[in-house]
Amino acid sequence: MKVLDNLYQNFSYEGVRIDTEKWDTEGIIYDLGYLLDKYLLKKNNVKWKNIKSVRFDTIYKENNDIKKTAYKAIGIYFGIVFGLSVNISFYKIQIKIIIFLFCIYAIMAVVAYLVKPIRFGLMSTVYFKCGYFVEYCNKIKYEVGTITPTSDWYMFIHSLECILYFYKIAINKSDQEDVNIEKKIIEYIVSRNQDGNCDLLLSLLLYLKFEKNDNIHTWDGIHRIIVEKICCPIFVNPNSIQYQIANSVICDINRDTNGDKNSNITSNQLELKNEKFFKFCKCIKDIS
């Protein structure tokens, strides 16, 4: 279960073996059932009614959302430094010293915000260099991944990406028996797709299938049904939340950063234009 819970981390690294030894169908469905139960649970914890928009983005930009994140990051950083300084001088603490330290760190915080390289440096110290900007009804929250996610949003994203990587292994196996396993994975998720709870997941799985083989016209059976009944309604409207999440997740899992998702990212290296995804959407529109 520990391995299954951390499958999403494999998207972060190059050279991870995608193909595996022979799979046992019964065991695959058992593992998938565990992952899907977790996904549905985490999905239900997200306050979907309050979400207005979602995007995956880098802090190496100049816009209002990034500036709000900068305020918070610099406040957190200097707040911690101020607290540590007060604790260090606690044995002979004086009000004058506290006021002096507060003024010094307040000035440093203002300077840090005004000087762009320092601002970005402190932001990347406090936060990851890229993440999900989730706009709620009354605020925009910068959701960043951690080793142990605490937010409902990131627990949902990680549970989703675990299934995506599970499926990625399946579609990279070449035996005929493994092709049947890939179909069984799709069929199992379809059987659990009540009230559209797995629509986004199924759409992203078929996008991964499209990444491997973009000839969508050769698909048949259950794959074709999903394209027509699920993918078409989601991907014809770029303003829909599901479309935005799909685009964001694909940005997330396809970052090319030489292995480390975070430390090597710069403003020029982080590619957020999902040309393959847009091609997938165009193919779906042509079918519809």
Tab-separated table of C-alpha atoms in Angstrom:
chain	number	residue	atom	x	y	z
A	1	MET	CA	0.000	0.000	0.000
A	2	LYS	CA	2.914	2.341	0.750
A	3	VAL	CA	4.258	1.822	-2.771
A	4	LEU	CA	0.839	2.438	-4.326
A	5	ASP	CA	0.354	5.609	-2.267
A	6	ASN	CA	3.592	7.055	-3.650
A	7	LEU	CA	3.316	6.133	-7.324
A	8	TYR	CA	2.769	9.812	-8.193
A	9	GLN	CA	6.389	10.533	-7.233
A	10	ASN	CA	7.587	8.547	-10.255
A	11	PHE	CA	6.426	11.377	-12.525
A	12	SER	CA	9.226	13.443	-10.973
A	13	TYR	CA	12.148	11.418	-12.230
A	14	GLU	CA	13.710	10.378	-15.489
A	15	GLY	CA	14.865	6.825	-15.987
A	16	VAL	CA	12.177	5.187	-13.858
A	17	ARG	CA	11.317	1.841	-15.381
A	18	ILE	CA	7.774	2.001	-16.778
A	19	ASP	CA	7.520	-1.582	-17.997
A	20	THR	CA	7.305	-4.331	-15.383
A	21	GLU	CA	7.244	-8.100	-15.153
A	22	LYS	CA	4.059	-10.049	-15.841
A	23	TRP	CA	0.994	-8.729	-14.059
A	24	ASP	CA	-1.665	-10.816	-12.369
A	25	THR	CA	-5.136	-9.624	-13.393
A	26	GLU	CA	-6.759	-10.331	-10.041
A	27	GLY	CA	-3.991	-8.531	-8.174
A	28	ILE	CA	-4.157	-5.562	-10.538
A	29	ILE	CA	-7.863	-5.037	-9.889
A	30	TYR	CA	-7.294	-5.383	-6.136
A	31	ASP	CA	-4.574	-2.710	-6.192
A	32	LEU	CA	-6.626	-0.485	-8.468
A	33	GLY	CA	-9.615	-0.820	-6.142
A	34	TYR	CA	-7.486	0.461	-3.272
A	35	LEU	CA	-6.247	3.436	-5.316
A	36	LEU	CA	-9.722	4.250	-6.603
A	37	ASP	CA	-11.273	4.122	-3.113
A	38	LYS	CA	-8.664	6.608	-1.945
A	39	TYR	CA	-9.165	8.840	-4.993
A	40	LEU	CA	-12.932	9.037	-4.521
A	41	LEU	CA	-12.509	9.787	-0.814
A	42	LYS	CA	-10.007	12.607	-1.421
A	43	LYS	CA	-12.088	13.976	-4.298
A	44	ASN	CA	-15.144	14.270	-2.056
A	45	ASN	CA	-13.129	16.267	0.493
A	46	VAL	CA	-12.427	19.090	-1.982
A	47	LYS	CA	-14.860	22.025	-1.791
A	48	TRP	CA	-15.734	21.993	-5.482
A	49	LYS	CA	-18.614	24.464	-5.235
A	50	ASN	CA	-16.225	27.183	-4.043
A	51	ILE	CA	-13.661	26.727	-6.849
A	52	LYS	CA	-13.857	29.219	-9.711
A	53	SER	CA	-10.652	28.448	-11.636
A	54	VAL	CA	-7.487	26.345	-11.521
A	55	ARG	CA	-4.132	26.676	-13.202
A	56	PHE	CA	-0.666	25.184	-12.794
A	57	ASP	CA	1.940	27.905	-12.869
A	58	THR	CA	5.431	29.036	-11.876
A	59	ILE	CA	6.364	31.805	-9.454
A	60	TYR	CA	8.784	33.194	-12.070
A	61	LYS	CA	6.174	35.633	-13.326
A	62	GLU	CA	4.867	39.104	-12.591
A	63	ASN	CA	1.142	39.164	-11.980
A	64	ASN	CA	-1.197	39.867	-9.083
A	65	ASP	CA	-1.523	36.224	-8.011
A	66	ILE	CA	2.259	35.836	-7.781
A	67	LYS	CA	2.591	39.101	-5.865
A	68	LYS	CA	0.084	37.916	-3.272
A	69	THR	CA	2.107	34.726	-2.918
A	70	ALA	CA	5.265	36.846	-2.522
A	71	TYR	CA	3.666	38.851	0.319
A	72	LYS	CA	2.842	35.659	2.156
A	73	ALA	CA	6.212	33.964	1.508
A	74	ILE	CA	8.237	36.975	2.657
A	75	GLY	CA	5.981	37.413	5.705
A	76	ILE	CA	6.474	33.760	6.667
A	77	TYR	CA	10.237	33.906	6.129
A	78	PHE	CA	10.906	37.052	8.141
A	79	GLY	CA	8.324	36.071	10.742
A	80	ILE	CA	10.308	32.889	11.422
A	81	VAL	CA	13.628	34.788	11.455
A	82	PHE	CA	12.193	37.405	13.831
A	83	GLY	CA	10.839	34.718	16.135
A	84	LEU	CA	14.178	32.904	16.235
A	85	SER	CA	16.033	36.166	16.936
A	86	VAL	CA	13.745	36.962	19.871
A	87	ASN	CA	14.182	33.438	21.271
A	88	ILE	CA	17.981	33.658	21.000
A	89	SER	CA	18.029	36.938	22.952
A	90	PHE	CA	15.362	35.739	25.426
A	91	TYR	CA	17.785	35.487	28.355
A	92	LYS	CA	18.055	39.292	28.451
A	93	ILE	CA	15.001	40.338	26.523
A	94	GLN	CA	14.003	43.981	26.427
A	95	ILE	CA	11.144	45.772	24.701
A	96	LYS	CA	13.595	48.096	22.956
A	97	ILE	CA	15.468	45.137	21.487
A	98	ILE	CA	12.227	43.571	20.209
A	99	ILE	CA	11.132	46.851	18.605
A	100	PHE	CA	14.571	47.322	17.081
A	101	LEU	CA	14.587	43.797	15.619
A	102	PHE	CA	11.041	44.217	14.314
A	103	CYS	CA	11.952	47.454	12.519
A	104	ILE	CA	15.108	45.956	11.024
A	105	TYR	CA	13.300	42.866	9.706
A	106	ALA	CA	10.378	44.957	8.438
A	107	ILE	CA	12.808	47.071	6.400
A	108	MET	CA	14.556	43.936	5.138
A	109	ALA	CA	11.196	42.443	4.138
A	110	VAL	CA	10.288	45.548	2.113
A	111	VAL	CA	13.685	45.530	0.385
A	112	ALA	CA	13.357	41.785	-0.299
A	113	TYR	CA	10.013	42.348	-1.965
A	114	LEU	CA	11.221	45.261	-4.100
A	115	VAL	CA	14.369	43.488	-5.377
A	116	LYS	CA	13.149	40.888	-7.860
A	117	PRO	CA	15.950	38.267	-7.542
A	118	ILE	CA	15.719	38.349	-3.735
A	119	ARG	CA	11.909	38.138	-3.898
A	120	PHE	CA	12.012	35.067	-6.126
A	121	GLY	CA	14.760	33.544	-4.007
A	122	LEU	CA	12.732	33.855	-0.806
A	123	MET	CA	9.579	32.627	-2.536
A	124	SER	CA	11.354	29.493	-3.757
A	125	THR	CA	12.808	29.026	-0.247
A	126	VAL	CA	9.396	29.090	1.408
A	127	TYR	CA	7.418	27.477	-1.434
A	128	PHE	CA	8.077	25.208	-4.365
A	129	LYS	CA	8.818	27.082	-7.578
A	130	CYS	CA	5.580	25.982	-9.205
A	131	GLY	CA	2.217	24.672	-8.124
A	132	TYR	CA	-1.549	25.001	-8.469
A	133	PHE	CA	-3.197	28.405	-8.218
A	134	VAL	CA	-6.719	27.577	-7.083
A	135	GLU	CA	-9.173	30.478	-7.148
A	136	TYR	CA	-11.917	30.075	-4.568
A	137	CYS	CA	-14.942	32.331	-4.197
A	138	ASN	CA	-13.158	34.683	-1.813
A	139	LYS	CA	-9.424	34.049	-2.323
A	140	ILE	CA	-6.700	32.581	-4.520
A	141	LYS	CA	-4.655	29.898	-2.816
A	142	TYR	CA	-1.242	28.739	-3.987
A	143	GLU	CA	-1.234	24.967	-3.463
A	144	VAL	CA	2.225	23.417	-3.512
A	145	GLY	CA	3.244	19.785	-3.295
A	146	THR	CA	5.084	18.438	-0.296
A	147	ILE	CA	6.439	15.043	0.663
A	148	THR	CA	3.491	14.669	3.018
A	149	PRO	CA	0.577	16.676	1.594
A	150	THR	CA	-1.747	18.277	4.117
A	151	SER	CA	-4.259	20.161	1.986
A	152	ASP	CA	-7.375	18.467	0.638
A	153	TRP	CA	-6.426	19.736	-2.808
A	154	TYR	CA	-3.022	18.108	-2.929
A	155	MET	CA	-4.194	14.847	-1.363
A	156	PHE	CA	-6.756	14.718	-4.192
A	157	ILE	CA	-4.112	15.529	-6.845
A	158	HIS	CA	-1.692	12.932	-5.509
A	159	SER	CA	-4.371	10.226	-5.383
A	160	LEU	CA	-5.287	11.077	-8.983
A	161	GLU	CA	-1.675	10.962	-10.181
A	162	CYS	CA	-1.117	7.588	-8.486
A	163	ILE	CA	-3.806	6.061	-10.722
A	164	LEU	CA	-2.413	7.859	-13.762
A	165	TYR	CA	1.018	6.338	-13.188
A	166	PHE	CA	-0.515	2.929	-12.492
A	167	TYR	CA	-2.207	3.147	-15.899
A	168	LYS	CA	0.977	4.438	-17.543
A	169	ILE	CA	2.685	1.210	-16.539
A	170	ALA	CA	-0.169	-0.788	-18.076
A	171	ILE	CA	-0.088	0.955	-21.472
A	172	ASN	CA	3.674	0.527	-21.732
A	173	LYS	CA	3.416	-3.262	-21.581
A	174	SER	CA	3.435	-4.954	-24.963
A	175	ASP	CA	2.056	-8.469	-24.437
A	176	GLN	CA	-1.477	-9.222	-25.603
A	177	GLU	CA	-2.405	-10.252	-22.080
A	178	ASP	CA	-1.238	-6.854	-20.880
A	179	VAL	CA	-3.386	-5.132	-23.512
A	180	ASN	CA	-6.345	-6.938	-21.992
A	181	ILE	CA	-5.272	-5.754	-18.542
A	182	GLU	CA	-5.292	-2.161	-19.792
A	183	LYS	CA	-8.895	-2.631	-20.934
A	184	LYS	CA	-9.826	-4.274	-17.635
A	185	ILE	CA	-8.466	-1.235	-15.785
A	186	ILE	CA	-10.670	1.064	-17.862
A	187	GLU	CA	-13.692	-1.225	-17.511
A	188	TYR	CA	-13.273	-1.416	-13.740
A	189	ILE	CA	-13.118	2.365	-13.367
A	190	VAL	CA	-16.154	2.754	-15.647
A	191	SER	CA	-18.050	0.302	-13.420
A	192	ARG	CA	-17.263	2.543	-10.417
A	193	ASN	CA	-18.090	5.782	-12.238
A	194	GLN	CA	-21.293	6.766	-10.510
A	195	ASP	CA	-22.647	10.295	-10.826
A	196	GLY	CA	-19.636	11.214	-12.971
A	197	ASN	CA	-17.152	10.887	-10.095
A	198	CYS	CA	-14.546	9.325	-12.399
A	199	ASP	CA	-15.150	11.430	-15.529
A	200	LEU	CA	-12.025	13.545	-15.038
A	201	LEU	CA	-9.933	10.487	-14.202
A	202	LEU	CA	-11.105	8.550	-17.269
A	203	SER	CA	-10.462	11.548	-19.511
A	204	LEU	CA	-6.886	11.877	-18.246
A	205	LEU	CA	-6.275	8.149	-18.646
A	206	LEU	CA	-7.308	8.362	-22.274
A	207	TYR	CA	-5.056	11.383	-22.719
A	208	LEU	CA	-2.125	9.210	-21.543
A	209	LYS	CA	-3.215	6.623	-24.088
A	210	PHE	CA	-3.230	9.404	-26.704
A	211	GLU	CA	0.307	10.445	-25.692
A	212	LYS	CA	1.514	6.936	-26.470
A	213	ASN	CA	-0.513	6.508	-29.666
A	214	ASP	CA	-2.209	9.617	-31.002
A	215	ASN	CA	-4.249	7.835	-33.679
A	216	ILE	CA	-7.547	8.202	-31.884
A	217	HIS	CA	-9.484	6.900	-34.879
A	218	THR	CA	-8.129	3.395	-34.320
A	219	TRP	CA	-9.708	3.220	-30.884
A	220	ASP	CA	-12.833	1.163	-30.506
A	221	GLY	CA	-15.067	-0.377	-27.877
A	222	ILE	CA	-15.055	1.167	-24.439
A	223	HIS	CA	-12.346	3.702	-25.317
A	224	ARG	CA	-14.472	5.145	-28.100
A	225	ILE	CA	-17.502	5.340	-25.796
A	226	ILE	CA	-15.497	7.268	-23.186
A	227	VAL	CA	-14.231	9.697	-25.827
A	228	GLU	CA	-17.739	10.411	-27.113
A	229	LYS	CA	-19.675	10.438	-23.829
A	230	ILE	CA	-17.128	11.747	-21.313
A	231	CYS	CA	-14.152	13.420	-23.015
A	232	CYS	CA	-16.233	15.442	-25.472
A	233	PRO	CA	-18.326	17.279	-22.827
A	234	ILE	CA	-15.215	17.988	-20.703
A	235	PHE	CA	-12.743	19.097	-23.362
A	236	VAL	CA	-14.939	21.188	-25.648
A	237	ASN	CA	-15.151	23.935	-23.021
A	238	PRO	CA	-11.751	25.389	-21.978
A	239	ASN	CA	-13.486	27.448	-19.278
A	240	SER	CA	-14.826	24.428	-17.400
A	241	ILE	CA	-13.147	23.487	-14.113
A	242	GLN	CA	-12.547	19.910	-15.284
A	243	TYR	CA	-10.764	21.144	-18.422
A	244	GLN	CA	-8.613	23.510	-16.331
A	245	ILE	CA	-7.719	20.739	-13.882
A	246	ALA	CA	-6.861	18.326	-16.704
A	247	ASN	CA	-4.621	20.930	-18.352
A	248	SER	CA	-2.975	21.718	-14.988
A	249	VAL	CA	-2.365	18.066	-14.087
A	250	ILE	CA	-0.767	17.419	-17.481
A	251	CYS	CA	1.498	20.457	-16.920
A	252	ASP	CA	2.425	18.971	-13.563
A	253	ILE	CA	3.239	15.420	-14.636
A	254	ASN	CA	5.019	16.414	-17.856
A	255	ARG	CA	7.453	18.960	-16.465
A	256	ASP	CA	10.915	18.462	-17.976
A	257	THR	CA	13.358	19.413	-15.244
A	258	ASN	CA	16.146	16.845	-15.508
A	259	GLY	CA	14.714	14.633	-12.838
A	260	ASP	CA	14.095	17.032	-9.969
A	261	LYS	CA	10.679	18.627	-10.311
A	262	ASN	CA	11.557	21.677	-8.306
A	263	SER	CA	15.173	22.688	-7.901
A	264	ASN	CA	16.129	23.029	-11.569
A	265	ILE	CA	13.079	24.968	-12.730
A	266	THR	CA	13.626	28.457	-14.116
A	267	SER	CA	11.331	30.870	-15.904
A	268	ASN	CA	12.573	29.656	-19.288
A	269	GLN	CA	12.748	25.934	-18.565
A	270	LEU	CA	9.245	25.375	-17.211
A	271	GLU	CA	7.071	24.628	-20.234
A	272	LEU	CA	3.384	25.086	-19.555
A	273	LYS	CA	2.028	24.938	-23.095
A	274	ASN	CA	0.490	21.524	-23.539
A	275	GLU	CA	0.570	21.239	-27.313
A	276	LYS	CA	-0.122	17.493	-27.146
A	277	PHE	CA	-3.115	18.087	-24.906
A	278	PHE	CA	-4.486	20.772	-27.217
A	279	LYS	CA	-4.077	18.338	-30.126
A	280	PHE	CA	-6.009	15.737	-28.124
A	281	CYS	CA	-8.820	18.233	-27.536
A	282	LYS	CA	-8.905	19.085	-31.250
A	283	CYS	CA	-9.187	15.410	-32.188
A	284	ILE	CA	-12.062	15.010	-29.745
A	285	LYS	CA	-13.845	18.052	-31.169
A	286	ASP	CA	-13.484	16.617	-34.666
A	287	ILE	CA	-15.100	13.389	-33.484
A	288	SER	CA	-17.930	15.235	-31.765
